[in-house]
PDB file of C-alpha atoms in Angstrom:
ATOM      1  CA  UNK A   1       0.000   0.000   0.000  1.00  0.00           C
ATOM      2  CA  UNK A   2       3.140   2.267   0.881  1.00  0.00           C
ATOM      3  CA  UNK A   3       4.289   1.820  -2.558  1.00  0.00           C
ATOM      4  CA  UNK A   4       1.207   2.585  -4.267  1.00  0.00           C
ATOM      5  CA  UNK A   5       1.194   5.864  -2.339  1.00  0.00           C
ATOM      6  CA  UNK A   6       4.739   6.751  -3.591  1.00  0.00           C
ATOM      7  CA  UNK A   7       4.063   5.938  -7.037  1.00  0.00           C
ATOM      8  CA  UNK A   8       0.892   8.219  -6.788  1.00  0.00           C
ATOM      9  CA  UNK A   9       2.611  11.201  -5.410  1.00  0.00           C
ATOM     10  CA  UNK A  10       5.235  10.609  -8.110  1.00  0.00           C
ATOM     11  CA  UNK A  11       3.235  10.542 -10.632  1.00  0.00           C
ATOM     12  CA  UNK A  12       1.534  13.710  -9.676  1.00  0.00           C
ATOM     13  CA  UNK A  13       5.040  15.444  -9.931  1.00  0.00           C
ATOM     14  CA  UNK A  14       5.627  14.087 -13.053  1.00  0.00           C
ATOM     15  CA  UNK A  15       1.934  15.482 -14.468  1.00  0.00           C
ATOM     16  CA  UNK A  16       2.830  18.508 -13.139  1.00  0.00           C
ATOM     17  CA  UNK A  17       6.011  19.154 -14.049  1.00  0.00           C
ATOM     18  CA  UNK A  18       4.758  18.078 -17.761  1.00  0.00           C
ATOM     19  CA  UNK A  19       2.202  20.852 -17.532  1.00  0.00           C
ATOM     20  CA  UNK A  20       4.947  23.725 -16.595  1.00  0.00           C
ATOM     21  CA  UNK A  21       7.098  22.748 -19.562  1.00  0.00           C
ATOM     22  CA  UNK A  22       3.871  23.057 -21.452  1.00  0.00           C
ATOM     23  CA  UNK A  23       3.622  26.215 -20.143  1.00  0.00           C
ATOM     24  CA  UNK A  24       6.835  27.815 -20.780  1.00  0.00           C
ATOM     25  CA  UNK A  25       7.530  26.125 -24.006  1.00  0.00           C
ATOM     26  CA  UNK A  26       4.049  27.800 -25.099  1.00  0.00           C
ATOM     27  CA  UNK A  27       5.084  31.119 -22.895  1.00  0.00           C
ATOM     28  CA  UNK A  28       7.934  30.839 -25.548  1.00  0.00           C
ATOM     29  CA  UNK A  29       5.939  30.631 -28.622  1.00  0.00           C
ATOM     30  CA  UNK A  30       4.248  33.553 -28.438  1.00  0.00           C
ATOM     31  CA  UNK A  31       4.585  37.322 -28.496  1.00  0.00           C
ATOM     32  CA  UNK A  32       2.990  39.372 -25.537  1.00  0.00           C
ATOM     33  CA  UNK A  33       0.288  41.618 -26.703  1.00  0.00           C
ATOM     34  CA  UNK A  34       2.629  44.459 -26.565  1.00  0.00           C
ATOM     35  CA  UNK A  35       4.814  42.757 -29.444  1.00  0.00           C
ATOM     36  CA  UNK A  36       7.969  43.628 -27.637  1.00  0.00           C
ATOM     37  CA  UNK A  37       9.080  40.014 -26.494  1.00  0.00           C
ATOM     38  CA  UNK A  38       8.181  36.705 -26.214  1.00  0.00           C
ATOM     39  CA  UNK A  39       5.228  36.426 -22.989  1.00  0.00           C
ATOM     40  CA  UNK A  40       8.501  33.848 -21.244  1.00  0.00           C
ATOM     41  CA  UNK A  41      10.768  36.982 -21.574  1.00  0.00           C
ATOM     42  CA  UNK A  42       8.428  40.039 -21.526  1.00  0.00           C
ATOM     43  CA  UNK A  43       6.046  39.105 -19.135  1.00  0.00           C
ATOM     44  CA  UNK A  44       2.183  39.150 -19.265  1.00  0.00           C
ATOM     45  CA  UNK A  45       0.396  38.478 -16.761  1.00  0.00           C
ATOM     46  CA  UNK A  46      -3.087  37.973 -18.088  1.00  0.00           C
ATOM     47  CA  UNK A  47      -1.461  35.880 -20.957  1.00  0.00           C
ATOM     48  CA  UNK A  48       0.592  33.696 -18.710  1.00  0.00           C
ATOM     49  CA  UNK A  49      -2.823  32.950 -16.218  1.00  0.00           C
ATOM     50  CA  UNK A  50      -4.623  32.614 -19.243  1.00  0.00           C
ATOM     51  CA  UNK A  51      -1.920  29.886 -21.032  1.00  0.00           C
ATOM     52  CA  UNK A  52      -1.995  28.012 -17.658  1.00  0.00           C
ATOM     53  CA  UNK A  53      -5.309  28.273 -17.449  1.00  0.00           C
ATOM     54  CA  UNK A  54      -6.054  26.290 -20.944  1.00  0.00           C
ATOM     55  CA  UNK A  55      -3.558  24.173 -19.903  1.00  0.00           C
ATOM     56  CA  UNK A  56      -5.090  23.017 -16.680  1.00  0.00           C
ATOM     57  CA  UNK A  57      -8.231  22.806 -18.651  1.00  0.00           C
ATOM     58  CA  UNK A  58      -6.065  19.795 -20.992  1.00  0.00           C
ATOM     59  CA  UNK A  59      -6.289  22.649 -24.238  1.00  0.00           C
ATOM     60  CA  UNK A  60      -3.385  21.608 -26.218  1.00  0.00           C
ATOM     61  CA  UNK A  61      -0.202  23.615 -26.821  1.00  0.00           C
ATOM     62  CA  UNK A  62      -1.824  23.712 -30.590  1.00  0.00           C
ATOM     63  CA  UNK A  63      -5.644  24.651 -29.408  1.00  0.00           C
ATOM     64  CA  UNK A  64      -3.481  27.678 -27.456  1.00  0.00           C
ATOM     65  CA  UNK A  65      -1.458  28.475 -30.127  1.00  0.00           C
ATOM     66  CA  UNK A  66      -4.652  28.927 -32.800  1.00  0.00           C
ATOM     67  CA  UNK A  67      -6.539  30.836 -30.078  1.00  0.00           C
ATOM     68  CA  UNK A  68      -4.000  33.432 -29.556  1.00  0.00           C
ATOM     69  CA  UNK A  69      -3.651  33.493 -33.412  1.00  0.00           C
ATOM     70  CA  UNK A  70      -7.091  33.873 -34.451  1.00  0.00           C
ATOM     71  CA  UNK A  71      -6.964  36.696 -32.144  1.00  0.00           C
ATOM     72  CA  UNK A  72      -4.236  38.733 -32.497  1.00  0.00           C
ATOM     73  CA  UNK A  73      -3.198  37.111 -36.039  1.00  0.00           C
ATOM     74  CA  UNK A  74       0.322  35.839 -37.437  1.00  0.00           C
ATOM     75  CA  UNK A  75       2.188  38.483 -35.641  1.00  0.00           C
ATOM     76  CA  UNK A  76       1.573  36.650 -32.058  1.00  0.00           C
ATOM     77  CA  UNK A  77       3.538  33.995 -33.126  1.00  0.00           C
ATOM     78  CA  UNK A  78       6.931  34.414 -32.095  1.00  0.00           C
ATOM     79  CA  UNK A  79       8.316  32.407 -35.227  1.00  0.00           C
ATOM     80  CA  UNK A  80       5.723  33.170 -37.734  1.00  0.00           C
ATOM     81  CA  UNK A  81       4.844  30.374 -40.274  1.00  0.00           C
TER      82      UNK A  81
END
């Protein structure tokens, strides 16, 4: 039973260290509103509680990606296609 706890609480670590690289890597991806660096570098608040939001939600870093494009277009993406 002791191990089964273990392997749940590692697990859980794992799952959520998954979701922060999520984060950043998608934090990386894309301009902040301002256009004047990336949201990782630049900072954005309502961006970065709004990435980890969709990301606790299980959105996908592509989902994110094609929100933030369909609403700011090409010029959100911090290496445009």
């Amino acid at each position: 039973m002791r191990i089964l706890t273990i392997l749940t609480s590692l697990s859980a670590l794992v799952f959520a260290t998954d979701k922060s690289e999520l984060i950043l890597d998608i934090e990386k991806s894309l301009m902040a509103s301002c256009f004047h660096g990336t949201v990782y570098e630049h900072g954005n608040k309502e961006m970065e509680e709004q990435i980890a939001s969709f990301v606790n939600a299980g959105r996908t870093k592509d989902y994110i990606i094609n929100f933030y494009t369909n609403k700011y277009g090409e010029r959100i993406l911090a290496m445009p296609e």
